[in-house]
DNA sequence: CAATAAAATTTCCTATAGGAAACATAAAGT
DNA sequence: ACTTTATGTTTCCTATAGGAAATTTTATTG
């Protein structure tokens, strides 16, 4: 049912690099106003959180003044945004404005003896994360010849079944559906199913 | 090693997030002085490159004044350092060999009118990904004041219910349990539940 | 150790950021 | 409509950032 489509608010993405000669075209004011609106805050509330005056905030957002660094610090701290992110250009490694859908069961499958990985977003190259759904066939730690170990970090969420995550330096830990783990992938790791049937987990790797 | 059935010790969750009650002790001045020295520049030379007065640079480096944002821009532009990097904490990423468990339902909850986010691995600071499980309360696009838009990329997997992902530049797309999306987060986006009840999704953000 | 040169700091003044309150505008209630 | 209430803007004034030149400190050379 549903949807007629509501008209969507338009807001153009500034393409970033202007002509090199002049200084940054970074619109700090607009950026801050957007953040504040996303948080559903009024100037008064933001003022209380940051310790800056309403008027000052207004002027900063309207780019009538250039805030001092201490002001920026108060802003970032009060609104809980980190400064690098605030100044980062709205650019991404992934070609801007892309998206990809993977319907259930339609990822590309990579079966091994211990796991069956279903890669979920293969179409997009150069992305920061690699997500896949994995059927865990391994039943004991001996199923591995050695630790799996690679650059980056991993996030793991159990979807079905019961698993044990073996990691170097730690005792193995058992996980139920809904439990999640986050760990450094340089640390050796391996996953086994504890129940009769295969377990199903979501895995996301960031390099 | 290895028994087949590992004992399952509990891993303590370091709940203390309390770091940083006071304001950032970020030493911008020292930082800049280091950079300038690394470039073998005198204040005079730096002055010419940046367009700021010698005296001003001196005061900034000695933290006698708090530079305005425009001054910081001139600095960054003139010395060819990018601003996010300037403010980024000199700390490495995740401390090597760490891991953290989040039991089901034990993440930190952040309810809003449209979403209820359950952050899954808050204990580890400075990690590459931010995973959270979200209950989607929004029922129509009008529930949003504006697009959500931020640095990075997002992966999304539907756990329960039926949702529609609205993204800038594209038509909204409907997703069933098991379906997943991967998209650029700079592109405005918003998620609504299509069925009667709230939907449940897993979200992972990489910056 | 002088004497000189070079670099960094401090002084003084002007330009501007930041705060309090007045003003303006918008939304909601009567 | 009028009044009230909330939110954003502008006005003024004070505090402070930024620039030019004087002063101090640090390095270099005879």
Short mmCIF file of C-alpha atoms (C1' of nucleotides) in Angstrom, two decimals:
data_model
loop_
_atom_site.label_atom_id
_atom_site.label_comp_id
_atom_site.label_asym_id
_atom_site.label_seq_id
_atom_site.Cartn_x
_atom_site.Cartn_y
_atom_site.Cartn_z
CA UNK A 1 0.00 0.00 0.00
CA UNK A 2 1.08 3.40 0.59
CA UNK A 3 3.04 5.52 -1.16
CA UNK A 4 2.54 8.33 -3.04
CA UNK A 5 5.68 10.00 -2.74
CA UNK A 6 6.19 12.99 -0.55
CA UNK A 7 8.12 15.67 -2.20
CA UNK A 8 11.61 15.33 -1.04
CA UNK A 9 13.51 18.24 0.35
CA UNK A 10 16.21 19.22 -2.00
CA UNK A 11 19.66 20.08 -1.00
CA UNK A 12 22.42 20.06 -3.47
CA UNK A 13 25.69 18.42 -2.72
CA UNK A 14 28.48 20.85 -3.08
CA UNK A 15 30.99 19.27 -5.31
CA UNK A 16 33.79 20.11 -3.00
CA UNK A 17 36.90 21.38 -4.65
CA UNK A 18 36.43 24.83 -5.95
CA UNK A 19 39.04 26.63 -7.93
CA UNK A 20 42.29 26.03 -6.20
CA UNK A 21 43.33 29.61 -5.77
CA UNK A 22 40.92 30.72 -3.11
CA UNK A 23 40.54 29.28 0.29
CA UNK A 24 38.30 26.37 1.26
CA UNK A 25 34.69 26.73 0.28
CA UNK A 26 33.78 24.65 3.28
CA UNK A 27 30.43 25.80 4.53
CA UNK A 28 30.89 25.34 8.24
CA UNK A 29 27.78 27.29 9.10
CA UNK A 30 25.41 25.33 6.91
CA UNK A 31 26.97 22.16 8.13
CA UNK A 32 26.36 23.05 11.75
CA UNK A 33 22.83 24.13 11.14
CA UNK A 34 22.11 20.85 9.45
CA UNK A 35 23.57 18.92 12.34
CA UNK A 36 21.59 20.88 14.86
CA UNK A 37 18.38 20.37 12.93
CA UNK A 38 19.01 16.67 12.65
CA UNK A 39 19.28 16.62 16.42
CA UNK A 40 16.04 18.54 16.68
CA UNK A 41 17.62 21.22 18.77
CA UNK A 42 16.71 24.87 19.03
CA UNK A 43 19.35 27.53 19.26
CA UNK A 44 18.51 27.90 22.93
CA UNK A 45 19.03 24.21 23.63
CA UNK A 46 22.23 24.13 21.63
CA UNK A 47 23.32 27.19 23.55
CA UNK A 48 22.87 25.38 26.85
CA UNK A 49 24.68 22.30 25.63
CA UNK A 50 27.62 24.17 24.23
CA UNK A 51 27.91 27.14 26.55
CA UNK A 52 27.84 29.54 23.61
CA UNK A 53 25.29 32.32 23.35
CA UNK A 54 22.23 31.95 21.13
CA UNK A 55 23.32 34.97 19.19
CA UNK A 56 26.78 33.59 18.64
CA UNK A 57 25.42 30.33 17.32
CA UNK A 58 23.09 32.18 15.02
CA UNK A 59 25.92 34.26 13.62
CA UNK A 60 28.14 31.25 13.14
CA UNK A 61 25.42 29.35 11.31
CA UNK A 62 24.74 32.33 9.09
CA UNK A 63 28.43 32.78 8.49
CA UNK A 64 28.47 36.28 9.81
CA UNK A 65 31.43 35.53 12.04
CA UNK A 66 34.30 33.07 12.00
CA UNK A 67 34.27 31.08 15.23
CA UNK A 68 37.43 30.77 17.26
CA UNK A 69 38.91 27.38 17.81
CA UNK A 70 37.73 27.35 21.40
CA UNK A 71 34.23 28.03 20.17
CA UNK A 72 34.50 25.12 17.76
CA UNK A 73 35.68 22.91 20.58
CA UNK A 74 32.72 23.85 22.74
CA UNK A 75 30.43 23.18 19.83
CA UNK A 76 31.88 19.79 19.07
CA UNK A 77 31.94 18.75 22.68
CA UNK A 78 28.48 19.99 23.50
CA UNK A 79 26.83 18.46 20.45
CA UNK A 80 28.96 15.35 20.60
CA UNK A 81 30.44 15.54 17.14
CA UNK A 82 34.09 15.04 16.55
CA UNK A 83 36.10 17.76 14.99
CA UNK A 84 37.80 15.90 12.16
CA UNK A 85 34.46 14.73 10.91
CA UNK A 86 33.17 18.25 11.11
CA UNK A 87 35.81 19.53 8.75
CA UNK A 88 36.03 16.50 6.53
CA UNK A 89 34.99 17.17 3.00
CA UNK A 90 31.73 15.58 2.06
CA UNK A 91 33.53 13.18 -0.16
CA UNK A 92 33.75 9.45 -0.02
CA UNK A 93 36.05 6.89 -1.55
CA UNK A 94 33.04 5.18 -2.98
CA UNK A 95 31.71 7.03 -5.94
CA UNK A 96 29.28 9.45 -4.45
CA UNK A 97 25.63 8.71 -4.50
CA UNK A 98 25.75 5.01 -5.17
CA UNK A 99 23.73 2.27 -3.61
CA UNK A 100 23.15 -1.38 -4.22
CA UNK A 101 20.47 -3.83 -3.17
CA UNK A 102 21.00 -7.51 -2.49
CA UNK A 103 17.82 -9.53 -2.14
CA UNK A 104 17.77 -12.38 0.33
CA UNK A 105 19.68 -15.38 -1.02
CA UNK A 106 20.95 -13.50 -4.04
CA UNK A 107 24.46 -12.77 -2.90
CA UNK A 108 27.37 -14.58 -4.53
CA UNK A 109 28.12 -17.81 -2.74
CA UNK A 110 31.55 -19.08 -1.74
CA UNK A 111 31.35 -22.53 -0.16
CA UNK A 112 34.24 -24.14 1.68
CA UNK A 113 34.36 -27.15 3.94
CA UNK A 114 33.99 -25.08 7.07
CA UNK A 115 31.97 -22.09 5.93
CA UNK A 116 29.61 -21.02 3.21
CA UNK A 117 29.99 -17.32 2.63
CA UNK A 118 27.34 -15.34 0.81
CA UNK A 119 28.83 -12.03 -0.24
CA UNK A 120 26.20 -9.34 -0.07
CA UNK A 121 27.30 -6.31 -2.03
CA UNK A 122 29.79 -7.40 -4.64
CA UNK A 123 28.75 -4.87 -7.24
CA UNK A 124 30.26 -1.92 -5.51
CA UNK A 125 34.01 -1.75 -5.76
CA UNK A 126 36.31 0.08 -3.41
CA UNK A 127 33.97 0.10 -0.51
CA UNK A 128 35.05 0.39 3.07
CA UNK A 129 33.18 -2.64 4.32
CA UNK A 130 32.67 -6.16 3.07
CA UNK A 131 29.47 -7.68 4.39
CA UNK A 132 28.55 -11.33 4.08
CA UNK A 133 26.17 -13.83 5.56
CA UNK A 134 27.87 -17.06 6.56
CA UNK A 135 26.62 -20.55 7.19
CA UNK A 136 28.95 -22.07 9.75
CA UNK A 137 29.65 -25.72 9.11
CA UNK A 138 32.68 -26.10 11.32
CA UNK A 139 31.99 -28.11 14.47
CA UNK A 140 35.30 -27.98 16.29
CA UNK A 141 38.41 -25.98 16.46
CA UNK A 142 40.39 -28.74 14.76
CA UNK A 143 38.53 -27.99 11.57
CA UNK A 144 40.98 -25.15 11.10
CA UNK A 145 44.56 -25.68 10.06
CA UNK A 146 45.52 -22.39 11.57
CA UNK A 147 44.09 -19.11 12.75
CA UNK A 148 42.48 -16.82 10.27
CA UNK A 149 44.28 -13.53 10.50
CA UNK A 150 44.17 -10.39 8.37
CA UNK A 151 44.26 -6.62 8.36
CA UNK A 152 41.26 -4.72 9.64
CA UNK A 153 38.41 -5.13 12.05
CA UNK A 154 35.43 -7.43 12.13
CA UNK A 155 31.90 -7.19 13.36
CA UNK A 156 29.88 -10.35 13.87
CA UNK A 157 26.20 -10.83 14.66
CA UNK A 158 24.60 -14.23 15.25
CA UNK A 159 21.41 -14.67 13.25
CA UNK A 160 20.58 -18.33 13.91
CA UNK A 161 22.01 -21.18 15.95
CA UNK A 162 24.70 -21.10 18.58
CA UNK A 163 28.35 -20.49 17.86
CA UNK A 164 31.68 -20.27 19.62
CA UNK A 165 34.18 -17.66 18.58
CA UNK A 166 37.76 -18.72 19.09
CA UNK A 167 40.27 -15.91 19.29
CA UNK A 168 43.93 -15.81 20.03
CA UNK A 169 44.87 -14.57 23.50
CA UNK A 170 41.36 -15.17 24.82
CA UNK A 171 39.21 -18.08 25.81
CA UNK A 172 36.59 -19.07 23.27
CA UNK A 173 33.28 -17.39 23.82
CA UNK A 174 29.80 -18.68 23.05
CA UNK A 175 27.21 -16.59 21.29
CA UNK A 176 23.45 -16.82 20.98
CA UNK A 177 21.24 -15.28 18.30
CA UNK A 178 21.34 -11.51 18.66
CA UNK A 179 24.74 -11.50 20.35
CA UNK A 180 27.47 -9.63 18.57
CA UNK A 181 31.22 -9.32 18.69
CA UNK A 182 33.65 -6.69 17.52
CA UNK A 183 37.31 -7.53 17.29
CA UNK A 184 40.65 -6.83 15.69
CA UNK A 185 41.07 -9.15 12.73
CA UNK A 186 44.84 -9.27 13.11
CA UNK A 187 44.17 -11.39 16.13
CA UNK A 188 43.70 -15.00 15.00
CA UNK A 189 40.06 -16.04 14.92
CA UNK A 190 37.72 -18.83 13.92
CA UNK A 191 34.05 -19.66 14.33
CA UNK A 192 32.35 -23.01 15.00
CA UNK A 193 28.75 -24.08 15.39
CA UNK A 194 27.87 -25.49 18.79
CA UNK A 195 24.51 -27.02 17.92
CA UNK A 196 23.56 -29.87 15.62
CA UNK A 197 22.68 -27.78 12.68
CA UNK A 198 24.70 -25.15 10.90
CA UNK A 199 24.69 -21.70 12.39
CA UNK A 200 24.04 -18.50 10.48
CA UNK A 201 25.94 -15.30 11.15
CA UNK A 202 26.35 -11.88 9.63
CA UNK A 203 29.92 -10.77 9.21
CA UNK A 204 31.20 -7.35 8.28
CA UNK A 205 34.86 -6.70 7.64
CA UNK A 206 36.46 -3.28 7.48
CA UNK A 207 39.98 -3.00 6.14
CA UNK B 1 44.83 -27.49 22.23
CA UNK B 2 41.25 -27.71 21.99
CA UNK B 3 38.59 -29.71 23.35
CA UNK B 4 35.68 -29.83 21.20
CA UNK B 5 33.41 -28.18 23.56
CA UNK B 6 35.13 -25.13 24.85
CA UNK B 7 34.29 -23.86 28.24
CA UNK B 8 32.68 -20.58 27.88
CA UNK B 9 34.08 -18.06 30.20
CA UNK B 10 32.48 -14.71 30.42
CA UNK B 11 34.26 -11.81 29.00
CA UNK B 12 33.84 -8.72 31.05
CA UNK B 13 32.41 -5.78 29.29
CA UNK B 14 34.16 -2.62 30.14
CA UNK B 15 31.21 -0.37 30.51
CA UNK B 16 33.05 2.76 31.39
CA UNK B 17 32.59 5.21 28.64
CA UNK B 18 33.05 8.14 30.95
CA UNK B 19 36.20 9.38 29.42
CA UNK B 20 36.33 13.01 28.50
CA UNK B 21 34.19 14.77 30.99
CA UNK B 22 36.28 17.85 30.58
CA UNK B 23 36.92 19.63 27.36
CA UNK B 24 39.45 18.37 24.87
CA UNK B 25 43.02 18.90 25.86
CA UNK B 26 43.94 18.99 22.21
CA UNK B 27 47.18 20.89 21.93
CA UNK B 28 46.70 22.65 18.65
CA UNK B 29 49.61 24.99 19.23
CA UNK B 30 52.21 22.33 19.93
CA UNK B 31 50.91 20.40 16.99
CA UNK B 32 51.38 23.28 14.62
CA UNK B 33 54.82 24.03 15.92
CA UNK B 34 55.84 20.45 15.31
CA UNK B 35 54.52 20.54 11.80
CA UNK B 36 56.28 23.78 11.04
CA UNK B 37 59.54 22.49 12.44
CA UNK B 38 59.24 19.32 10.43
CA UNK B 39 58.98 21.50 7.36
CA UNK B 40 62.02 23.46 8.46
CA UNK B 41 60.16 26.69 8.27
CA UNK B 42 60.72 29.85 10.23
CA UNK B 43 57.81 31.89 11.49
CA UNK B 44 58.57 34.43 8.80
CA UNK B 45 58.39 31.84 6.04
CA UNK B 46 55.25 30.33 7.46
CA UNK B 47 53.85 33.81 7.65
CA UNK B 48 54.42 34.34 3.95
CA UNK B 49 52.92 31.02 3.04
CA UNK B 50 49.82 31.44 5.15
CA UNK B 51 49.22 35.16 4.99
CA UNK B 52 49.14 35.37 8.78
CA UNK B 53 51.45 37.65 10.72
CA UNK B 54 54.55 36.27 12.43
CA UNK B 55 53.24 37.48 15.73
CA UNK B 56 49.93 35.78 15.23
CA UNK B 57 51.56 32.49 14.43
CA UNK B 58 53.75 32.79 17.49
CA UNK B 59 50.78 33.43 19.72
CA UNK B 60 48.86 30.55 18.25
CA UNK B 61 51.73 28.15 18.72
CA UNK B 62 52.17 29.27 22.32
CA UNK B 63 48.46 28.99 22.91
CA UNK B 64 48.13 32.60 23.90
CA UNK B 65 45.22 33.09 21.54
CA UNK B 66 42.59 30.86 20.03
CA UNK B 67 42.72 31.15 16.24
CA UNK B 68 39.55 31.85 14.32
CA UNK B 69 38.32 29.33 11.86
CA UNK B 70 39.43 31.50 8.96
CA UNK B 71 42.90 31.62 10.47
CA UNK B 72 42.94 27.84 10.71
CA UNK B 73 41.88 27.65 7.10
CA UNK B 74 44.71 29.90 5.99
CA UNK B 75 47.11 27.84 8.04
CA UNK B 76 45.98 24.54 6.61
CA UNK B 77 45.91 25.86 3.08
CA UNK B 78 49.26 27.59 3.29
CA UNK B 79 51.11 24.72 4.88
CA UNK B 80 49.24 22.14 2.85
CA UNK B 81 47.81 20.11 5.66
CA UNK B 82 44.21 19.07 5.69
CA UNK B 83 42.05 20.17 8.51
CA UNK B 84 40.57 16.85 9.59
CA UNK B 85 44.05 15.46 9.90
CA UNK B 86 45.04 18.46 11.92
CA UNK B 87 42.39 17.79 14.50
CA UNK B 88 42.53 14.03 14.38
CA UNK B 89 43.80 12.54 17.54
CA UNK B 90 47.29 11.17 17.16
CA UNK B 91 46.14 7.89 18.58
CA UNK B 92 46.25 4.76 16.51
CA UNK B 93 43.07 2.97 15.62
CA UNK B 94 41.77 0.17 17.75
CA UNK B 95 44.33 -1.16 20.14
CA UNK B 96 45.58 -4.34 18.63
CA UNK B 97 44.23 -7.61 19.85
CA UNK B 98 41.07 -6.33 21.43
CA UNK B 99 37.61 -7.78 21.27
CA UNK B 100 34.31 -7.03 22.89
CA UNK B 101 31.07 -8.93 23.34
CA UNK B 102 27.62 -7.41 23.38
CA UNK B 103 24.87 -9.75 24.55
CA UNK B 104 21.48 -9.46 22.92
CA UNK B 105 19.60 -6.45 24.25
CA UNK B 106 22.56 -5.15 26.18
CA UNK B 107 23.70 -2.43 23.83
CA UNK B 108 23.26 1.18 24.79
CA UNK B 109 19.92 2.49 23.67
CA UNK B 110 19.28 5.82 21.95
CA UNK B 111 15.58 6.37 21.38
CA UNK B 112 14.25 9.11 19.17
CA UNK B 113 10.82 9.72 17.76
CA UNK B 114 11.60 7.93 14.54
CA UNK B 115 14.21 5.35 15.52
CA UNK B 116 15.47 3.47 18.51
CA UNK B 117 19.15 2.75 18.07
CA UNK B 118 20.88 0.09 20.12
CA UNK B 119 24.59 0.64 19.80
CA UNK B 120 26.37 -2.66 19.89
CA UNK B 121 30.02 -2.10 20.65
CA UNK B 122 30.37 1.20 22.42
CA UNK B 123 33.22 0.09 24.64
CA UNK B 124 35.79 0.07 21.91
CA UNK B 125 36.77 3.56 20.96
CA UNK B 126 38.04 4.65 17.61
CA UNK B 127 36.97 1.64 15.67
CA UNK B 128 36.41 1.62 11.95
CA UNK B 129 32.79 0.52 12.08
CA UNK B 130 29.84 1.48 14.22
CA UNK B 131 27.26 -1.31 14.39
CA UNK B 132 23.80 -0.89 15.80
CA UNK B 133 20.46 -2.60 15.78
CA UNK B 134 17.61 -0.22 15.09
CA UNK B 135 13.90 -0.37 15.72
CA UNK B 136 12.28 1.68 12.99
CA UNK B 137 9.30 3.66 14.21
CA UNK B 138 9.02 6.04 11.30
CA UNK B 139 6.02 5.33 9.11
CA UNK B 140 6.34 7.92 6.38
CA UNK B 141 8.90 10.09 4.80
CA UNK B 142 7.37 13.14 6.39
CA UNK B 143 8.59 11.93 9.76
CA UNK B 144 11.94 13.37 8.82
CA UNK B 145 12.68 17.05 8.91
CA UNK B 146 15.42 16.55 6.40
CA UNK B 147 17.68 13.92 4.93
CA UNK B 148 20.13 12.23 7.16
CA UNK B 149 23.53 12.77 5.65
CA UNK B 150 27.01 12.16 6.93
CA UNK B 151 30.50 11.06 6.07
CA UNK B 152 31.10 7.39 5.26
CA UNK B 153 29.28 4.35 4.00
CA UNK B 154 26.46 2.29 5.38
CA UNK B 155 25.47 -1.33 5.25
CA UNK B 156 21.93 -2.28 6.17
CA UNK B 157 20.33 -5.68 6.71
CA UNK B 158 16.66 -6.16 7.48
CA UNK B 159 16.10 -8.50 10.42
CA UNK B 160 12.33 -8.21 10.92
CA UNK B 161 9.44 -6.42 9.27
CA UNK B 162 9.30 -4.62 6.00
CA UNK B 163 10.97 -1.31 5.35
CA UNK B 164 11.41 1.28 2.66
CA UNK B 165 14.75 2.97 2.20
CA UNK B 166 14.47 6.50 0.87
CA UNK B 167 17.58 7.86 -0.74
CA UNK B 168 18.31 11.03 -2.55
CA UNK B 169 18.53 10.74 -6.33
CA UNK B 170 16.73 7.38 -6.33
CA UNK B 171 13.24 6.09 -5.88
CA UNK B 172 12.52 4.57 -2.48
CA UNK B 173 13.08 0.86 -2.39
CA UNK B 174 11.29 -1.74 -0.28
CA UNK B 175 13.18 -4.39 1.64
CA UNK B 176 12.16 -7.71 3.17
CA UNK B 177 13.88 -9.62 5.98
CA UNK B 178 17.26 -10.84 4.72
CA UNK B 179 17.57 -8.11 2.11
CA UNK B 180 20.50 -5.80 2.44
CA UNK B 181 21.66 -2.47 1.08
CA UNK B 182 25.02 -0.80 0.78
CA UNK B 183 25.19 2.90 0.06
CA UNK B 184 27.10 6.12 0.36
CA UNK B 185 26.00 7.92 3.50
CA UNK B 186 26.69 11.34 2.03
CA UNK B 187 23.66 10.72 -0.09
CA UNK B 188 20.63 11.72 1.96
CA UNK B 189 18.83 8.71 3.37
CA UNK B 190 16.00 7.69 5.66
CA UNK B 191 14.25 4.47 6.62
CA UNK B 192 10.57 3.86 7.31
CA UNK B 193 8.57 0.81 8.34
CA UNK B 194 5.98 -0.33 5.82
CA UNK B 195 4.05 -2.73 8.04
CA UNK B 196 1.91 -2.14 11.10
CA UNK B 197 4.59 -2.93 13.62
CA UNK B 198 8.05 -1.50 13.98
CA UNK B 199 10.75 -3.01 11.81
CA UNK B 200 14.12 -4.20 13.03
CA UNK B 201 17.30 -3.67 11.06
CA UNK B 202 21.00 -4.05 11.52
CA UNK B 203 23.03 -1.03 10.55
CA UNK B 204 26.77 -0.75 10.19
CA UNK B 205 28.43 2.57 9.48
CA UNK B 206 32.02 2.96 8.30
CA UNK B 207 33.63 6.36 8.30
"C1'" DC C 1 83.43 37.23 24.56
"C1'" DA C 2 81.90 40.76 22.09
"C1'" DA C 3 79.24 42.09 17.90
"C1'" DT C 4 76.10 40.87 14.52
"C1'" DA C 5 72.43 38.38 12.45
"C1'" DA C 6 68.39 35.62 12.76
"C1'" DA C 7 64.47 33.95 14.93
"C1'" DA C 8 60.89 34.21 18.28
"C1'" DT C 9 58.25 36.95 21.58
"C1'" DT C 10 55.92 40.98 23.35
"C1'" DT C 11 53.75 45.48 22.93
"C1'" DC C 12 50.39 48.35 21.17
"C1'" DC C 13 46.62 49.30 18.30
"C1'" DT C 14 42.73 48.11 15.23
"C1'" DA C 15 39.45 44.72 13.65
"C1'" DT C 16 36.36 41.43 14.93
"C1'" DA C 17 34.40 37.48 17.82
"C1'" DG C 18 31.28 36.59 21.69
"C1'" DG C 19 27.57 37.71 25.08
"C1'" DA C 20 23.19 40.23 26.97
"C1'" DA C 21 19.27 42.12 25.71
"C1'" DA C 22 16.28 44.21 22.44
"C1'" DC C 23 13.96 43.25 18.32
"C1'" DA C 24 11.70 40.47 14.70
"C1'" DT C 25 9.38 36.61 13.05
"C1'" DA C 26 6.75 32.47 13.35
"C1'" DA C 27 3.62 29.31 15.52
"C1'" DA C 28 -0.11 28.22 18.68
"C1'" DG C 29 -3.85 29.36 21.82
"C1'" DT C 30 -7.91 32.24 23.26
"C1'" DA D 1 -8.35 39.07 14.63
"C1'" DC D 2 -5.47 39.65 19.16
"C1'" DT D 3 -2.41 37.65 22.61
"C1'" DT D 4 0.92 34.61 24.09
"C1'" DT D 5 4.82 31.70 23.49
"C1'" DA D 6 8.73 29.99 21.19
"C1'" DT D 7 12.53 30.45 17.96
"C1'" DG D 8 15.75 33.08 15.24
"C1'" DT D 9 18.08 37.71 14.22
"C1'" DT D 10 20.10 42.24 15.12
"C1'" DT D 11 22.00 45.69 18.01
"C1'" DC D 12 25.11 47.25 21.00
"C1'" DC D 13 29.14 46.71 24.06
"C1'" DT D 14 33.10 44.20 25.97
"C1'" DA D 15 36.64 40.81 25.34
"C1'" DT D 16 39.90 39.12 22.45
"C1'" DA D 17 42.12 37.83 17.87
"C1'" DG D 18 45.23 39.62 14.25
"C1'" DG D 19 48.77 42.79 12.27
"C1'" DA D 20 52.96 46.23 12.40
"C1'" DA D 21 56.70 47.38 14.80
"C1'" DA D 22 59.56 47.30 18.98
"C1'" DT D 23 61.84 44.18 22.11
"C1'" DT D 24 63.85 40.15 23.69
"C1'" DT D 25 66.00 35.82 23.02
"C1'" DT D 26 68.83 32.57 20.49
"C1'" DA D 27 72.19 31.41 17.21
"C1'" DT D 28 76.41 32.68 14.41
"C1'" DT D 29 80.71 34.82 13.35
"C1'" DG D 30 84.90 37.54 14.09
#
